[in-house]
JSON list of C-alpha atoms in Angstrom, two decimals:
[
{"chain": "A", "resi": 1, "resn": "MET", "atom": "CA", "xyz": [141.38, 10.08, 131.63]},
{"chain": "A", "resi": 2, "resn": "LYS", "atom": "CA", "xyz": [139.36, 9.76, 128.44]},
{"chain": "A", "resi": 3, "resn": "TYR", "atom": "CA", "xyz": [141.60, 12.39, 126.89]},
{"chain": "A", "resi": 4, "resn": "ASN", "atom": "CA", "xyz": [144.69, 10.31, 127.70]},
{"chain": "A", "resi": 5, "resn": "ILE", "atom": "CA", "xyz": [143.11, 7.23, 126.13]},
{"chain": "A", "resi": 6, "resn": "ARG", "atom": "CA", "xyz": [142.24, 9.24, 123.03]},
{"chain": "A", "resi": 7, "resn": "LEU", "atom": "CA", "xyz": [145.82, 10.54, 122.78]},
{"chain": "A", "resi": 8, "resn": "VAL", "atom": "CA", "xyz": [147.25, 7.01, 123.11]},
{"chain": "A", "resi": 9, "resn": "GLU", "atom": "CA", "xyz": [144.89, 5.73, 120.39]},
{"chain": "A", "resi": 10, "resn": "GLU", "atom": "CA", "xyz": [145.86, 8.57, 118.08]},
{"chain": "A", "resi": 11, "resn": "ALA", "atom": "CA", "xyz": [149.56, 8.01, 118.82]},
{"chain": "A", "resi": 12, "resn": "SER", "atom": "CA", "xyz": [149.23, 4.33, 117.95]},
{"chain": "A", "resi": 13, "resn": "GLN", "atom": "CA", "xyz": [147.86, 5.32, 114.55]},
{"chain": "A", "resi": 14, "resn": "THR", "atom": "CA", "xyz": [150.16, 8.24, 113.74]},
{"chain": "A", "resi": 15, "resn": "TYR", "atom": "CA", "xyz": [153.28, 7.15, 115.69]},
{"chain": "A", "resi": 16, "resn": "GLU", "atom": "CA", "xyz": [153.47, 10.64, 117.20]},
{"chain": "A", "resi": 17, "resn": "MET", "atom": "CA", "xyz": [154.13, 10.22, 120.93]},
{"chain": "A", "resi": 18, "resn": "LEU", "atom": "CA", "xyz": [154.93, 13.83, 121.81]},
{"chain": "A", "resi": 19, "resn": "PRO", "atom": "CA", "xyz": [151.30, 14.85, 122.62]},
{"chain": "A", "resi": 20, "resn": "VAL", "atom": "CA", "xyz": [151.00, 11.85, 124.96]},
{"chain": "A", "resi": 21, "resn": "LEU", "atom": "CA", "xyz": [154.24, 12.81, 126.70]},
{"chain": "A", "resi": 22, "resn": "ILE", "atom": "CA", "xyz": [153.20, 16.44, 127.07]},
{"chain": "A", "resi": 23, "resn": "PHE", "atom": "CA", "xyz": [149.87, 15.40, 128.58]},
{"chain": "A", "resi": 24, "resn": "ALA", "atom": "CA", "xyz": [151.63, 12.95, 130.90]},
{"chain": "A", "resi": 25, "resn": "THR", "atom": "CA", "xyz": [153.88, 15.82, 132.00]},
{"chain": "A", "resi": 26, "resn": "ILE", "atom": "CA", "xyz": [151.27, 18.52, 132.55]},
{"chain": "A", "resi": 27, "resn": "PHE", "atom": "CA", "xyz": [148.49, 16.42, 134.12]},
{"chain": "A", "resi": 28, "resn": "PRO", "atom": "CA", "xyz": [150.42, 15.41, 137.30]},
{"chain": "A", "resi": 29, "resn": "ILE", "atom": "CA", "xyz": [151.48, 19.04, 137.83]},
{"chain": "A", "resi": 30, "resn": "VAL", "atom": "CA", "xyz": [147.82, 20.06, 137.75]},
{"chain": "A", "resi": 31, "resn": "ILE", "atom": "CA", "xyz": [146.99, 17.30, 140.25]},
{"chain": "A", "resi": 32, "resn": "GLY", "atom": "CA", "xyz": [149.74, 18.62, 142.55]},
{"chain": "A", "resi": 33, "resn": "PHE", "atom": "CA", "xyz": [148.26, 22.12, 142.24]},
{"chain": "A", "resi": 34, "resn": "ILE", "atom": "CA", "xyz": [144.81, 20.82, 143.10]},
{"chain": "A", "resi": 35, "resn": "LEU", "atom": "CA", "xyz": [146.13, 18.97, 146.17]},
{"chain": "A", "resi": 36, "resn": "ARG", "atom": "CA", "xyz": [147.74, 22.15, 147.53]},
{"chain": "A", "resi": 37, "resn": "LEU", "atom": "CA", "xyz": [145.05, 24.62, 146.43]},
{"chain": "A", "resi": 38, "resn": "PRO", "atom": "CA", "xyz": [142.72, 24.39, 149.49]},
{"chain": "A", "resi": 39, "resn": "LYS", "atom": "CA", "xyz": [145.51, 25.30, 151.90]},
{"chain": "A", "resi": 40, "resn": "LEU", "atom": "CA", "xyz": [146.68, 28.10, 149.60]},
{"chain": "A", "resi": 41, "resn": "ILE", "atom": "CA", "xyz": [143.16, 29.55, 149.54]},
{"chain": "A", "resi": 42, "resn": "MET", "atom": "CA", "xyz": [143.12, 29.53, 153.35]},
{"chain": "A", "resi": 43, "resn": "GLU", "atom": "CA", "xyz": [146.49, 31.31, 153.36]},
{"chain": "A", "resi": 44, "resn": "ILE", "atom": "CA", "xyz": [145.24, 33.90, 150.87]},
{"chain": "A", "resi": 45, "resn": "LYS", "atom": "CA", "xyz": [142.53, 34.97, 153.33]},
{"chain": "A", "resi": 46, "resn": "ASP", "atom": "CA", "xyz": [145.24, 36.12, 155.76]},
{"chain": "A", "resi": 47, "resn": "LYS", "atom": "CA", "xyz": [146.42, 39.67, 155.13]},
{"chain": "A", "resi": 48, "resn": "LYS", "atom": "CA", "xyz": [150.19, 39.22, 155.21]},
{"chain": "A", "resi": 49, "resn": "GLU", "atom": "CA", "xyz": [153.11, 39.89, 152.92]},
{"chain": "A", "resi": 50, "resn": "TRP", "atom": "CA", "xyz": [153.83, 37.19, 150.34]},
{"chain": "A", "resi": 51, "resn": "THR", "atom": "CA", "xyz": [157.24, 35.55, 149.97]},
{"chain": "A", "resi": 52, "resn": "PHE", "atom": "CA", "xyz": [158.61, 32.78, 147.79]},
{"chain": "A", "resi": 53, "resn": "ASN", "atom": "CA", "xyz": [160.74, 29.95, 149.21]},
{"chain": "A", "resi": 54, "resn": "TRP", "atom": "CA", "xyz": [163.49, 29.64, 146.61]},
{"chain": "A", "resi": 55, "resn": "ILE", "atom": "CA", "xyz": [165.40, 27.05, 148.61]},
{"chain": "A", "resi": 56, "resn": "LYS", "atom": "CA", "xyz": [162.49, 24.60, 148.53]},
{"chain": "A", "resi": 57, "resn": "VAL", "atom": "CA", "xyz": [162.00, 25.14, 144.80]},
{"chain": "A", "resi": 58, "resn": "ILE", "atom": "CA", "xyz": [165.70, 24.61, 144.07]},
{"chain": "A", "resi": 59, "resn": "ALA", "atom": "CA", "xyz": [166.17, 21.65, 146.44]},
{"chain": "A", "resi": 60, "resn": "ILE", "atom": "CA", "xyz": [162.94, 19.74, 145.71]},
{"chain": "A", "resi": 61, "resn": "GLY", "atom": "CA", "xyz": [161.28, 21.37, 142.72]},
{"chain": "A", "resi": 62, "resn": "MET", "atom": "CA", "xyz": [164.17, 21.42, 140.27]},
{"chain": "A", "resi": 63, "resn": "PRO", "atom": "CA", "xyz": [165.11, 17.71, 140.62]},
{"chain": "A", "resi": 64, "resn": "THR", "atom": "CA", "xyz": [161.47, 16.66, 140.27]},
{"chain": "A", "resi": 65, "resn": "LEU", "atom": "CA", "xyz": [161.08, 18.94, 137.26]},
{"chain": "A", "resi": 66, "resn": "TYR", "atom": "CA", "xyz": [164.17, 17.31, 135.73]},
{"chain": "A", "resi": 67, "resn": "ILE", "atom": "CA", "xyz": [162.71, 13.83, 136.22]},
{"chain": "A", "resi": 68, "resn": "LEU", "atom": "CA", "xyz": [159.40, 15.06, 134.85]},
{"chain": "A", "resi": 69, "resn": "LEU", "atom": "CA", "xyz": [160.90, 16.56, 131.69]},
{"chain": "A", "resi": 70, "resn": "LEU", "atom": "CA", "xyz": [163.28, 13.70, 130.82]},
{"chain": "A", "resi": 71, "resn": "PRO", "atom": "CA", "xyz": [160.82, 11.88, 128.53]},
{"chain": "A", "resi": 72, "resn": "ILE", "atom": "CA", "xyz": [160.13, 15.07, 126.58]},
{"chain": "A", "resi": 73, "resn": "LEU", "atom": "CA", "xyz": [163.81, 16.02, 126.47]},
{"chain": "A", "resi": 74, "resn": "SER", "atom": "CA", "xyz": [164.60, 12.60, 125.01]},
{"chain": "A", "resi": 75, "resn": "TYR", "atom": "CA", "xyz": [163.09, 13.85, 121.75]},
{"chain": "A", "resi": 76, "resn": "THR", "atom": "CA", "xyz": [165.77, 16.54, 121.47]},
{"chain": "A", "resi": 77, "resn": "SER", "atom": "CA", "xyz": [169.22, 16.05, 120.00]},
{"chain": "A", "resi": 78, "resn": "PHE", "atom": "CA", "xyz": [170.97, 16.21, 123.38]},
{"chain": "A", "resi": 79, "resn": "GLY", "atom": "CA", "xyz": [168.27, 14.45, 125.41]},
{"chain": "A", "resi": 80, "resn": "MET", "atom": "CA", "xyz": [169.86, 11.04, 125.67]},
{"chain": "A", "resi": 81, "resn": "ASP", "atom": "CA", "xyz": [173.14, 12.56, 126.86]},
{"chain": "A", "resi": 82, "resn": "LEU", "atom": "CA", "xyz": [171.52, 13.98, 130.00]},
{"chain": "A", "resi": 83, "resn": "LEU", "atom": "CA", "xyz": [172.18, 12.49, 133.41]},
{"chain": "A", "resi": 84, "resn": "PHE", "atom": "CA", "xyz": [169.99, 9.40, 134.14]},
{"chain": "A", "resi": 85, "resn": "ALA", "atom": "CA", "xyz": [168.09, 9.80, 130.85]},
{"chain": "A", "resi": 86, "resn": "LYS", "atom": "CA", "xyz": [168.88, 6.34, 129.52]},
{"chain": "A", "resi": 87, "resn": "GLU", "atom": "CA", "xyz": [168.24, 4.65, 132.86]},
{"chain": "A", "resi": 88, "resn": "LEU", "atom": "CA", "xyz": [164.87, 6.29, 133.35]},
{"chain": "A", "resi": 89, "resn": "LEU", "atom": "CA", "xyz": [163.72, 5.49, 129.82]},
{"chain": "A", "resi": 90, "resn": "LEU", "atom": "CA", "xyz": [164.95, 1.90, 130.08]},
{"chain": "A", "resi": 91, "resn": "ILE", "atom": "CA", "xyz": [162.85, 1.40, 133.19]},
{"chain": "A", "resi": 92, "resn": "GLY", "atom": "CA", "xyz": [159.84, 2.57, 131.22]},
{"chain": "A", "resi": 93, "resn": "ASN", "atom": "CA", "xyz": [157.80, 3.08, 134.37]},
{"chain": "A", "resi": 94, "resn": "THR", "atom": "CA", "xyz": [155.56, 6.14, 134.30]},
{"chain": "A", "resi": 95, "resn": "THR", "atom": "CA", "xyz": [154.87, 5.98, 138.04]},
{"chain": "A", "resi": 96, "resn": "LEU", "atom": "CA", "xyz": [158.10, 7.81, 138.89]},
{"chain": "A", "resi": 97, "resn": "ILE", "atom": "CA", "xyz": [157.32, 10.54, 136.37]},
{"chain": "A", "resi": 98, "resn": "THR", "atom": "CA", "xyz": [153.77, 10.91, 137.68]},
{"chain": "A", "resi": 99, "resn": "ILE", "atom": "CA", "xyz": [154.93, 11.16, 141.29]},
{"chain": "A", "resi": 100, "resn": "ALA", "atom": "CA", "xyz": [157.57, 13.71, 140.29]},
{"chain": "A", "resi": 101, "resn": "GLY", "atom": "CA", "xyz": [154.89, 15.81, 138.57]},
{"chain": "A", "resi": 102, "resn": "ILE", "atom": "CA", "xyz": [152.58, 15.74, 141.58]},
{"chain": "A", "resi": 103, "resn": "VAL", "atom": "CA", "xyz": [155.44, 16.64, 143.92]},
{"chain": "A", "resi": 104, "resn": "PHE", "atom": "CA", "xyz": [156.55, 19.48, 141.62]},
{"chain": "A", "resi": 105, "resn": "GLY", "atom": "CA", "xyz": [153.06, 20.97, 141.41]},
{"chain": "A", "resi": 106, "resn": "TYR", "atom": "CA", "xyz": [152.58, 20.71, 145.16]},
{"chain": "A", "resi": 107, "resn": "VAL", "atom": "CA", "xyz": [156.01, 22.17, 145.99]},
{"chain": "A", "resi": 108, "resn": "LEU", "atom": "CA", "xyz": [155.52, 25.03, 143.56]},
{"chain": "A", "resi": 109, "resn": "LEU", "atom": "CA", "xyz": [152.34, 26.18, 145.31]},
{"chain": "A", "resi": 110, "resn": "ASP", "atom": "CA", "xyz": [153.74, 25.35, 148.74]},
{"chain": "A", "resi": 111, "resn": "SER", "atom": "CA", "xyz": [156.70, 27.66, 148.14]},
{"chain": "A", "resi": 112, "resn": "ILE", "atom": "CA", "xyz": [154.37, 30.65, 148.08]},
{"chain": "A", "resi": 113, "resn": "LYS", "atom": "CA", "xyz": [154.28, 31.71, 151.73]},
{"chain": "A", "resi": 114, "resn": "LYS", "atom": "CA", "xyz": [153.05, 34.58, 153.81]}
]
């Protein structure tokens, strides 16, 4: 969390918010990975064939990835024209984005099955 505080301090001086947004996007995904990692390690010990659950990734992972990337996409030329972009940025609540990142990271590792 010290890194996040350092990024926010630097952004307040340089008015460059993109590094803060990238960190706020990647960090919850890593937390989601860490939450699912112990069960994945237990599944790795089994000697079975690996599969990937595309339906779960498309149904749960893609919408959460969309919510997660909306703040970063708002810096592009077409970002504010995306669906729910203005509403999400007007709310200004990072809790939804953090939860979406954790869910995306967890679902991504959970989709790897034996």
